[in-house]
Coordinates of C-alpha atoms in Angstrom, one line a residue:
M1 CA -3.1 -53.5 -16.1
V2 CA -6.0 -54.1 -14.5
S3 CA -13.8 -56.3 -10.8
T4 CA -16.4 -56.7 -8.5
K5 CA -19.3 -57.2 -8.2
T6 CA -22.0 -56.0 -9.7
K7 CA -23.7 -58.5 -13.1
S8 CA -23.1 -57.9 -15.8
T9 CA -23.7 -59.4 -19.2
I10 CA -22.3 -57.7 -22.5
D11 CA -23.9 -59.0 -25.9
P12 CA -20.2 -59.5 -27.5
L13 CA -20.3 -58.3 -30.8
E14 CA -21.3 -55.2 -29.1
T15 CA -18.7 -54.4 -26.3
A16 CA -16.1 -52.4 -28.2
P17 CA -16.1 -50.4 -32.1
E18 CA -16.0 -52.2 -35.3
G19 CA -12.6 -53.7 -36.0
D20 CA -11.2 -54.2 -32.2
R21 CA -12.3 -58.4 -32.7
K22 CA -9.3 -59.0 -34.6
S23 CA -6.9 -55.5 -32.9
S24 CA -3.6 -56.9 -31.7
L25 CA -3.8 -55.6 -28.6
N26 CA -7.2 -58.3 -27.7
R27 CA -6.2 -60.9 -29.9
Q28 CA -4.6 -62.8 -26.5
R29 CA -8.2 -62.6 -24.3
I30 CA -9.8 -64.7 -21.6
V31 CA -14.0 -64.8 -22.8
I32 CA -15.5 -65.1 -18.8
L33 CA -19.7 -66.5 -20.2
D34 CA -21.7 -64.4 -16.3
F35 CA -24.3 -66.6 -15.4
G36 CA -25.6 -64.4 -13.0
S37 CA -22.1 -63.8 -10.5
Q38 CA -20.9 -61.3 -8.3
Y39 CA -18.5 -62.4 -8.8
S40 CA -18.1 -62.2 -13.0
E41 CA -15.6 -58.9 -13.6
L42 CA -13.9 -60.3 -10.1
I43 CA -12.0 -63.2 -12.8
A44 CA -12.3 -60.8 -15.5
R45 CA -9.9 -58.1 -13.3
R46 CA -7.4 -61.0 -12.1
I47 CA -7.1 -62.4 -15.7
R48 CA -6.2 -58.5 -16.6
E49 CA -3.7 -59.0 -13.6
T50 CA -1.7 -61.2 -15.7
Q51 CA -1.5 -58.7 -18.7
V52 CA -4.2 -60.7 -20.3
Y53 CA -7.4 -59.1 -21.9
S54 CA -10.2 -60.3 -20.3
E55 CA -14.4 -59.2 -21.0
V56 CA -17.8 -61.4 -19.6
I57 CA -20.2 -61.8 -22.0
S58 CA -23.6 -62.9 -22.3
Y59 CA -24.0 -66.5 -21.4
R60 CA -26.1 -66.3 -24.0
T61 CA -22.9 -66.3 -26.7
T62 CA -23.1 -69.1 -29.2
A63 CA -20.6 -71.6 -30.0
E64 CA -20.9 -69.5 -33.4
Q65 CA -20.7 -66.1 -31.6
L66 CA -17.4 -67.1 -29.4
K67 CA -15.7 -68.8 -32.4
A68 CA -15.8 -65.4 -34.2
I69 CA -14.0 -63.9 -31.3
E70 CA -11.2 -66.5 -30.8
P71 CA -11.0 -66.2 -27.5
K72 CA -7.9 -68.0 -26.0
G73 CA -10.2 -69.8 -23.6
I74 CA -13.0 -69.8 -22.2
I75 CA -14.4 -68.5 -18.0
L76 CA -17.7 -70.2 -16.7
S77 CA -19.0 -67.9 -13.9
G78 CA -20.5 -69.1 -11.1
G79 CA -24.3 -68.5 -10.5
P80 CA -27.0 -67.8 -8.0
N81 CA -28.7 -71.1 -9.4
S82 CA -29.1 -74.7 -9.4
V83 CA -28.4 -76.4 -12.8
Y84 CA -31.3 -78.9 -12.3
D85 CA -34.0 -76.4 -11.8
E86 CA -36.5 -75.6 -14.7
G87 CA -35.2 -73.1 -16.2
A88 CA -31.9 -72.6 -15.0
P89 CA -29.7 -70.9 -17.8
E90 CA -27.4 -73.0 -20.2
C91 CA -24.7 -72.2 -22.8
D92 CA -24.6 -73.5 -25.7
R93 CA -23.6 -77.4 -25.6
E94 CA -21.4 -77.2 -28.8
I95 CA -18.5 -74.8 -27.1
W96 CA -18.1 -78.2 -26.1
D97 CA -16.5 -79.0 -28.9
L98 CA -14.8 -75.7 -30.0
G99 CA -10.9 -77.7 -29.1
I100 CA -11.4 -73.4 -27.3
P101 CA -9.4 -74.3 -23.4
I102 CA -12.9 -73.6 -20.7
L103 CA -13.0 -73.0 -17.5
G104 CA -15.6 -74.1 -15.4
V105 CA -15.9 -71.7 -11.8
C106 CA -18.6 -73.1 -9.1
Y107 CA -22.1 -73.1 -11.1
G108 CA -19.5 -73.2 -14.5
M109 CA -18.0 -76.4 -12.8
Q110 CA -21.5 -77.9 -12.7
L111 CA -23.2 -76.6 -15.7
M112 CA -20.0 -78.2 -17.5
V113 CA -19.8 -81.2 -14.9
Q114 CA -24.1 -82.3 -16.3
Q115 CA -24.0 -81.5 -20.2
L116 CA -21.5 -83.7 -20.8
G117 CA -23.1 -86.9 -18.6
G118 CA -22.1 -85.9 -15.0
K119 CA -24.2 -86.2 -11.5
V120 CA -25.0 -82.3 -10.3
E121 CA -27.1 -83.4 -7.0
R122 CA -27.9 -81.1 -3.9
A123 CA -24.8 -81.3 -1.5
E124 CA -26.0 -83.0 1.7
R125 CA -23.7 -80.8 3.2
G126 CA -23.3 -76.8 1.3
E127 CA -20.0 -75.2 1.7
Y128 CA -19.7 -71.3 2.5
G129 CA -15.8 -69.7 3.8
K130 CA -12.9 -70.9 3.4
A131 CA -11.5 -75.3 2.7
S132 CA -8.9 -76.3 2.7
L133 CA -8.1 -77.9 -0.6
H134 CA -6.0 -81.4 -1.0
I135 CA -5.0 -82.0 -3.9
D136 CA -4.6 -85.4 -5.8
D137 CA -4.0 -84.5 -9.3
P138 CA -1.3 -81.2 -8.7
T139 CA -0.1 -81.0 -12.4
D140 CA -2.0 -78.6 -15.8
L141 CA -4.6 -76.3 -13.5
L142 CA -2.9 -76.7 -9.9
T143 CA 0.3 -76.7 -10.4
N144 CA 2.0 -74.6 -8.0
V145 CA -0.8 -74.8 -6.0
E146 CA -0.2 -75.5 -2.5
D147 CA -1.8 -78.9 -1.2
G148 CA -4.2 -77.8 1.5
S149 CA -4.4 -74.2 0.9
T150 CA -7.7 -72.3 2.3
M151 CA -9.9 -71.5 -0.8
W152 CA -13.3 -70.1 -0.8
M153 CA -16.9 -72.2 -1.5
S154 CA -20.1 -71.3 -1.4
H155 CA -22.5 -73.4 -2.9
A156 CA -24.6 -76.1 -1.6
D157 CA -25.0 -78.5 -4.9
S158 CA -21.9 -80.6 -5.5
C159 CA -21.2 -83.0 -8.9
L160 CA -21.2 -86.9 -7.9
E161 CA -20.5 -88.4 -11.1
L162 CA -17.7 -87.3 -13.1
P163 CA -18.6 -87.1 -17.2
T164 CA -16.5 -89.6 -19.3
G165 CA -13.2 -88.4 -19.7
F166 CA -12.8 -86.4 -16.6
D167 CA -10.2 -87.2 -13.6
L168 CA -10.6 -86.1 -10.2
L169 CA -8.2 -83.1 -9.6
A170 CA -8.7 -81.9 -5.1
H171 CA -11.6 -82.7 -3.1
T172 CA -12.0 -80.9 0.1
D173 CA -14.0 -82.5 3.7
N174 CA -17.0 -81.7 2.2
T175 CA -16.5 -82.0 -1.7
P176 CA -14.8 -84.5 -2.9
C177 CA -14.6 -82.4 -6.3
A178 CA -13.3 -79.8 -6.1
A179 CA -11.0 -79.7 -8.8
V180 CA -11.8 -81.8 -12.1
A181 CA -10.2 -81.8 -15.8
D182 CA -11.0 -83.6 -19.8
H183 CA -7.0 -82.7 -19.8
E184 CA -7.7 -84.1 -23.5
R185 CA -10.2 -82.1 -24.2
K186 CA -8.5 -79.3 -21.8
L187 CA -11.6 -79.3 -20.0
F188 CA -11.4 -78.1 -16.4
G189 CA -13.5 -77.2 -13.2
V190 CA -14.1 -76.3 -10.1
Q191 CA -16.0 -75.7 -7.0
F192 CA -13.8 -72.8 -5.2
H193 CA -13.2 -69.4 -6.5
P194 CA -10.0 -68.7 -7.1
E195 CA -10.2 -65.5 -8.0
V196 CA -11.8 -63.4 -4.7
V197 CA -8.3 -63.0 -2.3
H198 CA -9.0 -65.2 0.7
S199 CA -8.5 -67.7 -1.8
V200 CA -4.5 -68.9 -1.6
G201 CA -3.0 -70.2 -4.6
G202 CA -6.4 -68.8 -6.8
L203 CA -4.3 -65.9 -9.3
A204 CA -0.9 -68.7 -9.6
L205 CA -3.8 -71.5 -10.8
I206 CA -5.6 -68.7 -12.7
R207 CA -2.1 -67.8 -14.5
N208 CA -1.5 -71.9 -15.0
F209 CA -4.8 -71.5 -16.9
V210 CA -3.8 -68.4 -18.6
Y211 CA -0.6 -69.5 -19.8
H212 CA 0.3 -72.5 -19.5
I213 CA -3.4 -74.0 -20.8
C214 CA -4.6 -71.0 -23.3
E215 CA -0.9 -70.4 -24.2
C216 CA -1.9 -66.6 -23.8
E217 CA 1.2 -63.8 -24.4
P218 CA 1.0 -60.8 -21.9
T219 CA 0.6 -58.1 -24.7
W220 CA -2.3 -56.8 -22.3
T221 CA 0.0 -53.5 -20.9
T222 CA -0.4 -49.8 -20.6
E223 CA 2.0 -48.7 -23.3
A224 CA 0.4 -51.5 -26.2
F225 CA -3.1 -50.0 -25.3
V226 CA -1.7 -46.1 -25.6
E227 CA -0.5 -47.4 -28.3
E228 CA -3.4 -48.8 -29.9
S229 CA -6.1 -46.8 -28.7
I230 CA -4.1 -44.2 -31.2
R231 CA -4.7 -46.4 -34.3
E232 CA -8.0 -47.5 -33.3
I233 CA -8.9 -43.5 -32.9
R234 CA -6.7 -42.3 -35.8
A235 CA -8.4 -45.4 -38.4
K236 CA -11.9 -44.6 -36.6
V237 CA -12.0 -41.0 -36.8
G238 CA -10.0 -40.1 -40.4
D239 CA -9.9 -36.7 -41.2
K240 CA -13.6 -35.5 -38.8
K241 CA -13.2 -33.7 -36.3
V242 CA -14.2 -34.5 -32.7
L243 CA -16.0 -33.1 -29.7
L244 CA -15.0 -33.9 -26.1
A245 CA -17.5 -33.3 -22.6
L246 CA -14.5 -32.5 -20.6
S247 CA -15.4 -32.9 -16.7
G248 CA -11.5 -32.8 -15.1
G249 CA -12.3 -36.3 -14.5
V250 CA -9.2 -38.5 -15.0
D251 CA -11.8 -39.9 -17.4
S252 CA -12.2 -37.4 -19.6
S253 CA -8.9 -36.1 -19.2
T254 CA -7.0 -39.1 -20.3
L255 CA -9.4 -38.8 -23.5
A256 CA -8.0 -35.6 -24.4
F257 CA -4.9 -36.4 -23.5
L258 CA -5.1 -39.5 -26.1
L259 CA -7.5 -37.6 -28.3
H260 CA -4.5 -34.9 -28.4
R261 CA -2.3 -37.0 -29.3
A262 CA -4.2 -38.7 -32.1
I263 CA -6.0 -35.9 -33.8
G264 CA -4.5 -32.7 -32.5
D265 CA -6.6 -29.1 -33.5
R266 CA -8.8 -31.4 -35.4
L267 CA -10.3 -32.1 -31.2
T268 CA -12.7 -29.6 -29.8
C269 CA -12.9 -29.3 -26.0
M270 CA -15.8 -28.5 -24.5
F271 CA -16.8 -27.7 -20.5
I272 CA -20.1 -27.6 -19.6
D273 CA -20.8 -26.3 -16.7
Q274 CA -24.3 -27.0 -15.7
G275 CA -23.9 -26.0 -12.4
F276 CA -23.3 -29.2 -10.0
M277 CA -19.9 -29.0 -9.6
R278 CA -17.7 -29.2 -6.9
K279 CA -17.1 -25.4 -5.4
R280 CA -13.9 -24.4 -7.0
E281 CA -13.8 -26.6 -9.9
P282 CA -14.8 -25.1 -12.8
E283 CA -12.0 -22.3 -12.2
R284 CA -9.1 -24.8 -11.6
L285 CA -9.9 -27.6 -14.7
M286 CA -9.9 -24.4 -17.3
E287 CA -6.5 -23.2 -15.9
I288 CA -5.2 -26.6 -15.6
F289 CA -6.3 -26.9 -19.6
E290 CA -5.3 -24.0 -20.6
H291 CA -2.5 -23.1 -19.1
Q292 CA -0.8 -26.1 -18.1
F293 CA -0.9 -28.7 -21.3
H294 CA -2.1 -25.8 -23.5
I295 CA -5.0 -27.6 -24.9
P296 CA -8.1 -25.4 -25.9
V297 CA -11.5 -25.5 -24.2
E298 CA -14.8 -24.4 -24.6
Y299 CA -16.2 -22.8 -21.5
V300 CA -20.5 -23.4 -21.9
S301 CA -22.1 -21.5 -18.9
A302 CA -25.4 -23.4 -18.5
R303 CA -26.0 -23.3 -14.9
E304 CA -29.6 -21.7 -15.4
R305 CA -30.6 -23.9 -17.6
F306 CA -29.9 -27.1 -15.5
I307 CA -30.9 -26.8 -12.9
A308 CA -34.5 -24.9 -14.2
L309 CA -34.8 -28.8 -16.1
L310 CA -35.2 -30.7 -12.4
D311 CA -37.6 -28.0 -10.3
G312 CA -39.2 -30.3 -8.8
V313 CA -37.7 -33.8 -10.1
T314 CA -36.7 -36.3 -7.0
D315 CA -37.0 -38.9 -8.9
P316 CA -32.7 -40.2 -9.4
E317 CA -33.4 -42.0 -12.4
E318 CA -35.5 -39.0 -13.9
K319 CA -32.8 -36.6 -13.2
R320 CA -29.7 -38.4 -14.9
R321 CA -32.2 -39.0 -17.8
R322 CA -33.2 -35.3 -17.6
I323 CA -29.1 -33.9 -17.3
G324 CA -27.7 -36.9 -20.3
H325 CA -30.4 -35.4 -22.7
E326 CA -29.8 -31.5 -21.5
F327 CA -26.3 -32.7 -21.8
I328 CA -26.9 -33.6 -25.9
K329 CA -28.9 -30.7 -26.5
V330 CA -26.2 -27.8 -24.8
F331 CA -23.9 -30.2 -27.2
E332 CA -25.4 -30.1 -30.7
E333 CA -26.3 -26.4 -30.0
E334 CA -22.7 -26.0 -29.3
S335 CA -21.6 -28.0 -32.3
S336 CA -23.5 -26.4 -34.7
R337 CA -21.6 -22.9 -33.7
L338 CA -18.5 -24.6 -33.5
G339 CA -18.4 -27.9 -35.6
P340 CA -19.4 -29.6 -37.4
F341 CA -18.7 -32.1 -36.0
D342 CA -19.0 -36.1 -36.3
Y343 CA -18.1 -37.4 -34.1
L344 CA -18.1 -36.8 -29.8
A345 CA -15.7 -38.3 -27.5
Q346 CA -16.4 -40.0 -24.2
G347 CA -15.0 -41.0 -21.2
T348 CA -16.8 -43.9 -20.7
L349 CA -15.7 -47.0 -19.1
Y350 CA -16.1 -50.6 -18.1
P351 CA -17.2 -50.5 -15.4
D352 CA -20.4 -47.9 -16.5
V353 CA -21.2 -50.7 -19.2
I354 CA -21.8 -53.3 -16.8
E355 CA -23.7 -51.0 -14.3
S356 CA -26.3 -50.2 -16.8
A357 CA -26.8 -53.2 -18.4
D358 CA -30.5 -54.1 -18.6
T359 CA -29.8 -56.8 -21.4
N360 CA -30.0 -60.0 -20.9
V361 CA -32.9 -61.4 -20.5
D362 CA -33.3 -65.2 -19.7
P363 CA -35.2 -66.2 -23.4
K364 CA -36.9 -69.5 -21.0
T365 CA -37.8 -67.6 -18.3
G366 CA -38.0 -63.8 -18.9
E367 CA -35.5 -63.2 -16.2
R368 CA -33.3 -61.0 -16.1
V369 CA -29.3 -62.3 -15.5
A370 CA -28.0 -58.9 -14.9
V371 CA -29.9 -56.0 -13.8
K372 CA -29.6 -52.1 -14.2
I373 CA -28.4 -50.8 -10.9
K374 CA -28.2 -47.9 -11.8
S375 CA -28.1 -45.5 -15.6
H376 CA -24.9 -43.5 -16.2
H377 CA -25.5 -40.2 -18.4
N378 CA -22.5 -41.5 -20.8
V379 CA -24.3 -45.2 -21.1
G380 CA -27.8 -45.3 -20.7
G381 CA -29.3 -41.5 -21.2
L382 CA -28.4 -40.7 -24.8
P383 CA -30.4 -39.9 -26.9
K384 CA -31.7 -43.1 -29.4
N385 CA -31.5 -40.0 -32.3
L386 CA -28.2 -39.1 -31.5
R387 CA -27.2 -37.7 -34.3
F388 CA -23.1 -38.4 -33.3
K389 CA -20.6 -41.5 -33.7
L390 CA -19.5 -41.9 -30.3
V391 CA -15.4 -42.8 -29.8
E392 CA -15.2 -43.9 -26.5
P393 CA -11.6 -45.5 -26.1
L394 CA -11.7 -46.4 -22.5
R395 CA -14.8 -48.0 -22.8
K396 CA -12.5 -52.0 -22.2
L397 CA -10.5 -50.2 -19.2
F398 CA -11.1 -50.0 -15.2
K399 CA -10.7 -47.0 -13.2
D400 CA -7.7 -49.1 -11.8
E401 CA -6.4 -48.8 -15.7
V402 CA -7.4 -45.6 -16.7
R403 CA -5.0 -44.0 -13.7
K404 CA -2.1 -46.0 -15.1
V405 CA -2.7 -44.8 -19.1
A406 CA -2.9 -41.6 -17.2
R407 CA 0.3 -41.3 -15.4
S408 CA 1.4 -43.0 -19.1
I409 CA 1.3 -40.2 -21.1
N410 CA 2.2 -37.7 -18.0
L411 CA -0.6 -36.9 -16.8
P412 CA -0.3 -34.4 -12.9
E413 CA -0.8 -36.7 -10.2
E414 CA -3.5 -34.1 -8.6
I415 CA -5.6 -35.4 -12.2
V416 CA -4.9 -38.8 -12.1
R417 CA -6.4 -39.6 -7.9
R418 CA -8.6 -37.3 -7.9
H419 CA -11.5 -39.0 -5.9
P420 CA -14.5 -40.2 -8.8
F421 CA -17.2 -37.6 -9.5
P422 CA -20.5 -38.5 -11.1
G423 CA -21.9 -36.7 -14.3
P424 CA -24.9 -35.6 -13.0
G425 CA -22.5 -34.3 -10.0
L426 CA -23.9 -33.0 -7.4
A427 CA -28.0 -32.6 -8.5
I428 CA -28.1 -36.8 -7.1
R429 CA -25.6 -36.6 -4.0
I430 CA -29.0 -33.9 -3.0
I431 CA -31.3 -36.6 -2.5
G432 CA -35.0 -34.6 -3.6
E433 CA -35.0 -31.7 -5.1
V434 CA -32.4 -30.3 -6.5
T435 CA -32.5 -26.3 -6.0
S436 CA -30.1 -24.0 -5.5
E437 CA -30.2 -23.1 -1.8
R438 CA -29.4 -26.7 -1.4
L439 CA -26.6 -26.5 -4.1
K440 CA -24.8 -24.2 -2.2
I441 CA -25.3 -26.3 1.7
L442 CA -24.3 -29.4 -0.2
R443 CA -21.3 -27.1 -2.2
D444 CA -20.0 -25.8 0.5
A445 CA -20.3 -29.1 3.2
D446 CA -18.4 -31.1 0.6
Y447 CA -15.8 -28.3 0.1
I448 CA -15.2 -28.6 3.9
V449 CA -15.0 -32.9 3.7
R450 CA -12.1 -32.9 0.8
D451 CA -10.4 -29.2 1.7
Q452 CA -9.5 -31.0 6.1
I453 CA -8.6 -35.4 4.2
Q454 CA -6.5 -32.6 2.5
K455 CA -4.8 -31.1 4.8
Q456 CA -4.3 -34.5 6.9
G457 CA -2.5 -36.2 4.3
M458 CA -5.9 -38.0 4.2
Y459 CA -6.7 -37.7 1.0
H460 CA -5.5 -40.8 -1.2
D461 CA -6.0 -42.6 2.1
F462 CA -9.5 -42.7 0.5
W463 CA -11.4 -44.2 -2.6
Q464 CA -14.1 -41.1 -2.5
A465 CA -14.9 -39.4 0.7
F466 CA -17.6 -36.9 -0.4
A467 CA -20.9 -35.1 1.7
V468 CA -24.4 -36.2 0.8
L469 CA -27.5 -33.5 1.6
I470 CA -30.9 -35.5 2.8
P471 CA -34.3 -33.8 2.4
V472 CA -35.0 -34.1 6.1
R473 CA -34.7 -32.1 9.5
S474 CA -33.5 -32.7 12.3
V475 CA -34.2 -30.3 16.0
G476 CA -30.7 -28.6 17.0
V477 CA -29.7 -26.2 19.9
M478 CA -27.2 -23.6 18.7
G479 CA -26.4 -20.6 20.7
D480 CA -29.0 -21.1 23.0
K481 CA -31.0 -21.4 20.5
R482 CA -33.6 -24.1 18.8
T483 CA -32.6 -25.0 15.4
Y484 CA -34.5 -26.9 12.8
A485 CA -31.7 -27.5 10.3
H486 CA -30.2 -29.9 7.7
P487 CA -28.1 -33.8 8.4
I488 CA -25.5 -34.2 6.3
V489 CA -24.3 -37.6 5.6
L490 CA -20.5 -38.5 4.9
R491 CA -19.4 -41.0 2.5
F492 CA -15.9 -41.3 2.7
I493 CA -15.1 -45.2 0.9
T494 CA -12.0 -47.2 -0.6
S495 CA -12.5 -49.2 -2.6
E496 CA -10.1 -50.7 -6.0
D497 CA -11.7 -50.5 -9.1
G498 CA -15.8 -48.7 -7.3
M499 CA -17.3 -52.3 -8.4
T500 CA -16.8 -53.2 -4.8
A501 CA -16.4 -50.9 -1.8
D502 CA -16.1 -50.9 2.1
W503 CA -16.8 -47.9 4.1
A504 CA -13.7 -47.1 5.0
K505 CA -12.4 -46.4 9.3
V506 CA -11.9 -43.3 9.6
P507 CA -10.0 -41.9 12.6
Y508 CA -13.0 -39.9 15.1
D509 CA -10.4 -37.0 15.9
L510 CA -10.8 -37.0 11.8
L511 CA -14.6 -37.0 11.9
E512 CA -14.9 -34.8 14.8
T513 CA -12.9 -31.9 12.8
I514 CA -15.2 -32.2 9.4
S515 CA -18.1 -32.3 11.4
N516 CA -17.5 -29.2 13.5
R517 CA -16.5 -27.5 11.1
I518 CA -19.6 -28.2 8.6
V519 CA -22.2 -27.3 11.3
N520 CA -20.1 -24.0 11.9
E521 CA -19.4 -22.6 8.2
V522 CA -22.1 -24.0 7.1
K523 CA -25.2 -22.7 7.3
G524 CA -28.6 -24.6 7.5
V525 CA -26.8 -27.8 9.1
N526 CA -27.2 -28.7 12.5
R527 CA -26.1 -32.6 12.3
V528 CA -23.6 -34.5 10.9
V529 CA -23.8 -38.3 10.4
Y530 CA -21.9 -40.9 9.5
D531 CA -21.9 -43.7 6.2
I532 CA -21.1 -47.3 7.6
T533 CA -22.3 -49.1 4.3
S534 CA -20.5 -51.4 1.5
K535 CA -21.3 -51.9 -1.8
P536 CA -23.4 -54.0 -1.7
P537 CA -25.1 -53.6 -0.1
G538 CA -25.9 -50.5 -0.9
T539 CA -23.8 -48.3 -3.7
I540 CA -21.4 -46.0 -3.4
E541 CA -23.3 -42.6 -4.6
W542 CA -27.0 -42.2 -2.8
E543 CA -28.9 -42.1 -5.9

């Protein structure tokens, strides 16, 4: 089983349901102390690829908390600071005495060296991008890493003096201390980023740390996750009833199957049609679940109340907040009719938690190391007085991991490979105010995008492919007459898990066909443009 960019720092005692810390599935775990690196979640992903569970937590996690977590290993991430800066983030110095193997990456290595008595200063020459790694000690951490391997560097500081007990493992032409180790205490540091694909041999290094040094076993598998999740759901829910907000996407659909397998008819699936779904999707959802899967779904039509709720609203965060709160209101109203329900199940994923993170404030500077990118309606949009208890079995997973789980429980590929769709739906693909007219324009344009890429056999070539309506008009000419209509923005991206993304290099003939169809078939549109922004610096969605 199995991120990448979006800085996060999650409280180690809040990332999973109660009891998870001692679960058999996650007993073999590596924790990453995040110092604000753009690659922290990518480290977690790489470790999970070795079938060992990993998670990102705050650098402020104390040694006592880490001891309670019982990780098999600790990784200190990189970060944008210099260790000698006033107010630079520091870890609890007592972690060095826990007896747990530790790997420092970039800033993490420099912090290790400084706190243990070494010396870190600004280098005469910074090192960015590819560099050849010259190996001085090919044992332990660098076993099976070839001498001269290319590694990815990104640093302006350098370790000039090592602490007592440390040995040099490798160097580059510009960096005398590219990898170091205190073998006796199992403390290791690398100046480069082994987690990025540009680092040849990086995964071998990570495997050495996970298996050879931390002595982990590969317990993080799809089958183990399913079995453990069912046990945890049954233990938590008991004989109570659960209400699930079903969207039709792979997350909520996978969750529905897990819950149905765990608690049977004590699960009630509810689909709230808030009016922001894609064309023909509500009907298809009901057909699949009720007729193919024989899982009953309560259909709730709430289009008018949601659209009215957004009247005059243009701020994207306010849209998300209102939609999230209205969802809960509807849940509560319907649960009174169908329930009572003690639990609300949500398909919250690890990236949702990460992007909504807003809690990692440096106690010395008051500055955030992790910045909330945008609130997700199932994380940041919930009211504090929510009367449901939450059930979120997928909270530990990245999107590609969810897809693996979905396949293992025999969900059809139509759902497994469905493009991700945001909870607020088309409401956040309409920039500015949401109206019935704008929804129709966008819904029709979006349908053409999906229809055409399916006809071309290219639907699964993209992580997401969709249309965006922006609140401007441009001059055009149609039938020898002047038009003044909306442009549609096409957004096609490729990604592994949504944490980072690149714009897709779509064939010109496909773009041309889509553009022609939209302009000719969608009333109110006279121009189509293509978004070529990656994430970062942009996000996948426009709002």
